[in-house]
Short mmCIF file of C-alpha atoms in Angstrom, two decimals:
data_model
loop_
_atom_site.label_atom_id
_atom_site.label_comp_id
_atom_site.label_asym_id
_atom_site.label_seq_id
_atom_site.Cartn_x
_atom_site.Cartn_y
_atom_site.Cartn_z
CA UNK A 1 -35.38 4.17 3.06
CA UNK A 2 -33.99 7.52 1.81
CA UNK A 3 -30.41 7.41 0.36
CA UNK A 4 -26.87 8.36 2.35
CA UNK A 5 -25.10 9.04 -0.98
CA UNK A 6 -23.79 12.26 -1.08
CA UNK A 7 -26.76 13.91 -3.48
CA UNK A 8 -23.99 16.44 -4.86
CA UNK A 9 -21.86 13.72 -5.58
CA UNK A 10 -22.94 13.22 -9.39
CA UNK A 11 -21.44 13.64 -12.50
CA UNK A 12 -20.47 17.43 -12.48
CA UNK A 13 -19.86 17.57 -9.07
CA UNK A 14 -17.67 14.24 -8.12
CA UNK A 15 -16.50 12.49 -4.39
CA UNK A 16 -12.89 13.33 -4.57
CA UNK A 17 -10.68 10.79 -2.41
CA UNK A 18 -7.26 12.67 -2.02
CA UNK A 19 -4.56 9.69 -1.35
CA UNK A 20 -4.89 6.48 -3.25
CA UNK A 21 -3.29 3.93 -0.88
CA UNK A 22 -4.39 1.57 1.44
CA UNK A 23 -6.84 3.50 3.29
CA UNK A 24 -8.19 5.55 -0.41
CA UNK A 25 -9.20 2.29 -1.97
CA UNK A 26 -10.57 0.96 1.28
CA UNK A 27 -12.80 3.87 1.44
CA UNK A 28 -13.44 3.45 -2.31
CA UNK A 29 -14.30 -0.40 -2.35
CA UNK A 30 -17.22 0.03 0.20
CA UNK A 31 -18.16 3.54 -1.68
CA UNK A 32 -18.75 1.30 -4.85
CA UNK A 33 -19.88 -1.48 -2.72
CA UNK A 34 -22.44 1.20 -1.72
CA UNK A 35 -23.30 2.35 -4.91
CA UNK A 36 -23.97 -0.78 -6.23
CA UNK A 37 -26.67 -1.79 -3.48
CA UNK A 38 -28.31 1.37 -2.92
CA UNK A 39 -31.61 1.52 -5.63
CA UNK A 40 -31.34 5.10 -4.98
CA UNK A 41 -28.71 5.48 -7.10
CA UNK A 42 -29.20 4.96 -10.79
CA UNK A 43 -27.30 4.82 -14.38
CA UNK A 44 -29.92 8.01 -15.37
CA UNK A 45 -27.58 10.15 -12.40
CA UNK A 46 -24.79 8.59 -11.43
CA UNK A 47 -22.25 8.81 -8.84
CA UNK A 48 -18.88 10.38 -9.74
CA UNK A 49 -15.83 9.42 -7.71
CA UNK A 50 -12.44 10.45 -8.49
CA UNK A 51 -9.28 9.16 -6.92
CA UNK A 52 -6.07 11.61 -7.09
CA UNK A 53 -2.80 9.71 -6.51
CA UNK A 54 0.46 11.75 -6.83
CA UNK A 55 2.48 8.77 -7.96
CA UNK A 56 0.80 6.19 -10.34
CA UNK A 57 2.65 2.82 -8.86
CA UNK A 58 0.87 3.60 -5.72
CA UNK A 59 -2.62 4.19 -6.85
CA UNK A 60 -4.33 1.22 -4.88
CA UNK A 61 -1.11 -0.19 -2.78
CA UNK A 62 -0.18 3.02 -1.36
CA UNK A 63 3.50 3.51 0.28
CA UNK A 64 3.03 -0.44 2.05
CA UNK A 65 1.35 -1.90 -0.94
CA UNK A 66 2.61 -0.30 -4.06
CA UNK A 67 4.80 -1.31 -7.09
CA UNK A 68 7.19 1.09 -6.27
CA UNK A 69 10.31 -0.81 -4.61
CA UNK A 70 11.89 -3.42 -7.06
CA UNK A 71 12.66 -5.67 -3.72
CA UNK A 72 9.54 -8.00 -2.90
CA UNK A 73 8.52 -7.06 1.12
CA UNK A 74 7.11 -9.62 2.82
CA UNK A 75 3.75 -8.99 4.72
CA UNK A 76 4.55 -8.79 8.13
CA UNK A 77 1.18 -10.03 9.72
CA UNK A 78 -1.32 -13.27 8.96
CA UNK A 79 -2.63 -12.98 5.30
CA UNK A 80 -5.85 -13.78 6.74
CA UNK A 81 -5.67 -10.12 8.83
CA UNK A 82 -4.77 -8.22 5.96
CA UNK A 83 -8.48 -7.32 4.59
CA UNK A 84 -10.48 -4.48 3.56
CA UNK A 85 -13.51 -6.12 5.29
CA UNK A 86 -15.27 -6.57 8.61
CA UNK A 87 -15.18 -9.55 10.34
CA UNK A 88 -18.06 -11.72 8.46
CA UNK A 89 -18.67 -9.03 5.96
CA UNK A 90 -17.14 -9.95 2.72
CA UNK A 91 -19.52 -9.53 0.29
CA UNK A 92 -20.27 -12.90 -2.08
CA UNK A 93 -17.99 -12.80 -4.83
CA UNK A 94 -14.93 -10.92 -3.47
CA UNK A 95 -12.35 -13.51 -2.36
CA UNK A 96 -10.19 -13.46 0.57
CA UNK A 97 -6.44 -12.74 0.46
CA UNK A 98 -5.78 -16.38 1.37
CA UNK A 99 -7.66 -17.10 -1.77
CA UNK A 100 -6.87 -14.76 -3.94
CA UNK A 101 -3.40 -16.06 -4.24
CA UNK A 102 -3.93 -19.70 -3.65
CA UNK A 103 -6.31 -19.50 -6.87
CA UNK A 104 -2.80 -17.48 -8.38
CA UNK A 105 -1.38 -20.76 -7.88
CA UNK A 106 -3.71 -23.02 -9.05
CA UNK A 107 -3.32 -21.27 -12.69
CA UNK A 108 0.49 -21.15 -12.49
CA UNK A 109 2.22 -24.53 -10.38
CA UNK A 110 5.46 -22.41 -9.98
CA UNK A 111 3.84 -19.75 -7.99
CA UNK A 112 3.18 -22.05 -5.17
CA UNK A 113 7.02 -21.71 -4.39
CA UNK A 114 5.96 -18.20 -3.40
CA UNK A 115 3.14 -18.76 -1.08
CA UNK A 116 5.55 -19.26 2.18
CA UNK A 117 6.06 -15.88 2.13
CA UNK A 118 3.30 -13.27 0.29
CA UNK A 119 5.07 -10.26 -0.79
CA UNK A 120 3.33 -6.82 0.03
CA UNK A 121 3.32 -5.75 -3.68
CA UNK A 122 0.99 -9.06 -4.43
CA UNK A 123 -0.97 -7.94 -1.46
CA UNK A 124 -1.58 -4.07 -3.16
CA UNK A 125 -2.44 -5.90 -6.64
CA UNK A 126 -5.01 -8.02 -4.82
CA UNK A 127 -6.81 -4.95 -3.88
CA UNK A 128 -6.86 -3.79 -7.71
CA UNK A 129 -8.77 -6.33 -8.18
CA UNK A 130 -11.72 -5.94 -5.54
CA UNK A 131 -11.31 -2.82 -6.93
CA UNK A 132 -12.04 -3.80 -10.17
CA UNK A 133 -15.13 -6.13 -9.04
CA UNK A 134 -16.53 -3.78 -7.21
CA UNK A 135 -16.45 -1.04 -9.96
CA UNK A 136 -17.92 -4.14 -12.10
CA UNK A 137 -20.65 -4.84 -9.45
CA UNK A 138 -22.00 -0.54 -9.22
CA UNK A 139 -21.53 -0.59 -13.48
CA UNK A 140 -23.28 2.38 -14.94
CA UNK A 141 -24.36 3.54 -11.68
CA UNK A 142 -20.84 4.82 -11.23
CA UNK A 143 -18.24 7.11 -13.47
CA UNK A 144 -14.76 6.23 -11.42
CA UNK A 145 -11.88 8.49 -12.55
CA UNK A 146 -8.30 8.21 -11.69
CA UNK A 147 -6.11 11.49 -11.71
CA UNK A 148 -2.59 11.20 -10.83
CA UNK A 149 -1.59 14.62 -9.38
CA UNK A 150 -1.09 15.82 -5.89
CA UNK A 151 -3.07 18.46 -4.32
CA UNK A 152 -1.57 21.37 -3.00
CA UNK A 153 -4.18 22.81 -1.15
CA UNK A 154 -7.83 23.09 -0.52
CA UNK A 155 -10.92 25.86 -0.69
CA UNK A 156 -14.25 25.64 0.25
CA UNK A 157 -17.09 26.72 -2.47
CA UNK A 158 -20.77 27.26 -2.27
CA UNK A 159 -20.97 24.05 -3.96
CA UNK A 160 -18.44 21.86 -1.82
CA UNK A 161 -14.84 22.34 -2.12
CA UNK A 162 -11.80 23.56 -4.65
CA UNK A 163 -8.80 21.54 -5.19
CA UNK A 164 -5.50 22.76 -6.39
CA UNK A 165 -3.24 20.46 -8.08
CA UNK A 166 0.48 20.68 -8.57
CA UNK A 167 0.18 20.81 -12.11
CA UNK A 168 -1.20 24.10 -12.10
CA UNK A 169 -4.69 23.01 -12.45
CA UNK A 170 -8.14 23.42 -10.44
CA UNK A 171 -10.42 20.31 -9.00
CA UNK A 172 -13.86 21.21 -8.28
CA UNK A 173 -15.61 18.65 -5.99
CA UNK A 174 -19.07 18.20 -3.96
CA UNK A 175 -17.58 16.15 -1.14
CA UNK A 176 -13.29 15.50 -0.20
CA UNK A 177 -12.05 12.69 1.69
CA UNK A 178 -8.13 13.16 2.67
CA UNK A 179 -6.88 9.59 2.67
CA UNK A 180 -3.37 10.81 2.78
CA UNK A 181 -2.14 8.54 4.78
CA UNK A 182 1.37 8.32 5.87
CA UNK A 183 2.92 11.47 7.43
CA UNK A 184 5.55 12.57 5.49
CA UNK A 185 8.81 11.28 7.25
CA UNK A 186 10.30 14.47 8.75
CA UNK A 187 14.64 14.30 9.62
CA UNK A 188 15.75 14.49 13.01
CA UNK A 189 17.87 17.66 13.49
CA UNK A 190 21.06 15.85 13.51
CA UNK A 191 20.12 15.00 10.01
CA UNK A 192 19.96 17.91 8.13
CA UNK A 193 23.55 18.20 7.19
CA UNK A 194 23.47 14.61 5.73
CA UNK A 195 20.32 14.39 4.00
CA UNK A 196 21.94 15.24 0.40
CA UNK A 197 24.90 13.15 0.48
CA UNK A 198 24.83 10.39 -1.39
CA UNK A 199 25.90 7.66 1.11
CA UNK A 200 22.56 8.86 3.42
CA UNK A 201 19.16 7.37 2.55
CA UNK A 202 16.45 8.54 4.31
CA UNK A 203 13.15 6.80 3.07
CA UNK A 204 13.61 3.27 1.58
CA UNK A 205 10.29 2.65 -0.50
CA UNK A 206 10.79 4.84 -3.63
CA UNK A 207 12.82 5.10 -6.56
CA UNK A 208 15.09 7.46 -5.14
CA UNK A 209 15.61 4.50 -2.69
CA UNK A 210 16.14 1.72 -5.65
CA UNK A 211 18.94 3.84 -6.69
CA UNK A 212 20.62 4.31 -3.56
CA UNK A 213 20.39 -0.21 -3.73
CA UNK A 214 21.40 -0.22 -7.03
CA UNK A 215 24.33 1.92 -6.51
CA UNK A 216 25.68 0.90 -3.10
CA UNK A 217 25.43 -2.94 -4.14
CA UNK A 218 27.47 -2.59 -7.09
CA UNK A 219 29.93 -0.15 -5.76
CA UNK A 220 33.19 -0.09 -4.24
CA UNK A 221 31.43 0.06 -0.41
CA UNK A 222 29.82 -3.19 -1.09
CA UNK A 223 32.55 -4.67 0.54
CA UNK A 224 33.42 -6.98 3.74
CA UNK A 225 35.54 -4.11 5.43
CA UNK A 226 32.60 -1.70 4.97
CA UNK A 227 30.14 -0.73 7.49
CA UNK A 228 26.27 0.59 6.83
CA UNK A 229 24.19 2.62 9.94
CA UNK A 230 20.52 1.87 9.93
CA UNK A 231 18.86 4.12 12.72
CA UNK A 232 15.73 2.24 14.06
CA UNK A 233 14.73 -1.34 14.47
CA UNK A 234 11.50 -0.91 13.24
CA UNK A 235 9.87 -2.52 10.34
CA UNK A 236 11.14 -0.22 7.75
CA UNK A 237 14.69 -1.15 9.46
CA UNK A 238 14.07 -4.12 9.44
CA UNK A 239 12.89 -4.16 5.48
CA UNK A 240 16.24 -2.18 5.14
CA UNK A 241 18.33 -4.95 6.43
CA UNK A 242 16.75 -7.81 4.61
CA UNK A 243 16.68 -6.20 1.41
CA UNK A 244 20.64 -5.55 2.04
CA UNK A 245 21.58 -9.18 2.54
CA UNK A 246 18.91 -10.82 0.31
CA UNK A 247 20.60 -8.62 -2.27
CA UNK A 248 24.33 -9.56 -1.68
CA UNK A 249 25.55 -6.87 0.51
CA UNK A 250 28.73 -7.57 2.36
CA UNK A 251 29.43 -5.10 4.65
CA UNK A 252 28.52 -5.05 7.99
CA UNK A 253 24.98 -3.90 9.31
CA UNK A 254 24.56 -2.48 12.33
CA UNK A 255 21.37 -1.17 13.55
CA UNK A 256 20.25 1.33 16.32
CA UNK A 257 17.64 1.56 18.65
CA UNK A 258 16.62 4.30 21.30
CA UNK A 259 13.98 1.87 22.85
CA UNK A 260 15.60 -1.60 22.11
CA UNK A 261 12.59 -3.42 20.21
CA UNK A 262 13.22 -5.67 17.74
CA UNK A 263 11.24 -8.36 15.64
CA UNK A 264 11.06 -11.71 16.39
CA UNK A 265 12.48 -14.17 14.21
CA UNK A 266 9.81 -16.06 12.18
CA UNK A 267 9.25 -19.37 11.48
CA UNK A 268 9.69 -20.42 7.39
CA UNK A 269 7.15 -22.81 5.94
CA UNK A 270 7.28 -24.68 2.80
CA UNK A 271 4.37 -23.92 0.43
CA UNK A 272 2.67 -27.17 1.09
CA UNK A 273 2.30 -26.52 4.90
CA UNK A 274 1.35 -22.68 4.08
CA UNK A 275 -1.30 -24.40 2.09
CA UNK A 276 -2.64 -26.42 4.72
CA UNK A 277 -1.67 -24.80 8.12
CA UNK A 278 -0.02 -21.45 7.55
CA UNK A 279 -3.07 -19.71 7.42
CA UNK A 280 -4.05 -19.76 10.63
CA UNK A 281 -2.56 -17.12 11.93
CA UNK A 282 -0.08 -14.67 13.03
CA UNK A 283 2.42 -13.82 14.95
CA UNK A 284 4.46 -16.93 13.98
CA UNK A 285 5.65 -18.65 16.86
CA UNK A 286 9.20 -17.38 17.51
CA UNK A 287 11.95 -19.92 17.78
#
């Protein structure tokens, strides 16, 4: 059976995947995964892939999964439907999420106190390492290259397709897949005149953000007569909120909603009946 690999896509000529989040390394894990079944492909012309990722603690977590927030999110769904995979298509050798961090705490006891809860940064690190396997499985089949820059924009060529990067530099490439992911947050009209004062935060997963934390919690309106706005009850609201009070804030919160949705209060489990039970699945029942 003839090959579907790109035939362009070898080691002058690379698959570029712009955007190295959740849905980057997805794509990557079953391009390796690819590479390393098809017999087509060989260590005498290999496949080149490169991965460009603007912001190195996102390569592989992406805005949901990465190491950039110093808070620990929790996932917000069943650990067993957070996977790269198809239903009954996990290749032999890549474990699920479920066991990925129960084998965690098998090596270290104290972890277990953890499990109740996964945190989404343990969830982006657990895909560094099917990424890593799967590199392992393709071996010298593959040449995987990371490049942290952003692209700018994009030019087709007689051979494929021209990147150009931020940093001034060119990308030439056989085949592009944009895996950028989450639209850039754009600020309501009302918000323009706010967005560079000090006391306004509007996107809470970056460093910017853990500065705004770090500031406001050990400031003077960290206080009981102080008030904070959060516009939305979403998840990121909601991630807001929690990270406030789980990190001493003592103002009040008050939150706002156009459509009045709101999460449901979860269940907690001890580690022992995560273990056992709390797998099952998601939503938790709410109380």
């Amino acid at each position: 059976m003839a090959s579907d690999i790109p035939a362009r896509s070898n080691g002058s000529q690379p698959l570029v995947i712009v955007g190295g989040g959740f849905a980057g390394t997805t794509t990557l894990l079953h391009w390796l995964l690819r590479v390393a079944e098809d017999p087509a492909v060989t260590a005498d012309n290999p496949l080149r892939i490169t991965m460009l990722e603007r912001n190195p603690q996102q390569m592989h977590g992406g805005i949901a999964y990465g190491q950039t927030p110093k808070f620990e999110y929790n996932l917000n769904l069943s650990s067993r439907r957070v996977t790269p995979f198809a239903r009954h298509a996990r290749p032999e050798g890549f474990p699920a999420f479920e066991e990925y961090i129960t084998g965690l705490a098998d090596g270290a006891p104290a972890f277990k106190e953890e499990l109740a809860n996964p945190s989404r940064q343990l969830y982006g690190l657990y895909l560094q390492e099917l990424i890593e396997r799967a590199a392992a499985k393709a071996g010298d089949k593959l040449i995987l290259e990371r490049v942290y820059d952003e692209a700018i924009d994009i030019t087709e060529t007689p051979q494929g397709a021209r990147l150009q990067l931020k940093s001034g530099g060119v990308m030439d490439c056989a085949h592009v897949v944009l895996a950028t992911g989450f639209k850039e947050a754009v600020l309501p009209k009302f918000a323009f005149n706010a967005a560079a004062h000090p006391s306004f935060l509007d996107y809470p997963y970056s460093d910017a953000a853990n500065r705004f934390y770090d500031k406001l919690l050990a400031g003077p309106d960290n206080a009981p007569d102080k008030s904070l706005l959060v516009l939305g009850t979403g998840l990121s609201a909601m991630d807001t909120a929690i990270r406030l009070l789980d990190s001493g804030y003592q103002g009040q919160i008050t939150m706002l909603s156009r459509k009045a949705m709101f999460h449901p209060t979860y269940r907690q489990y001890v580690d022992k009946d995560y273990l056992s039970a709390g797998l099952e699945g998601e939503p938790r029942a709410p109380e």
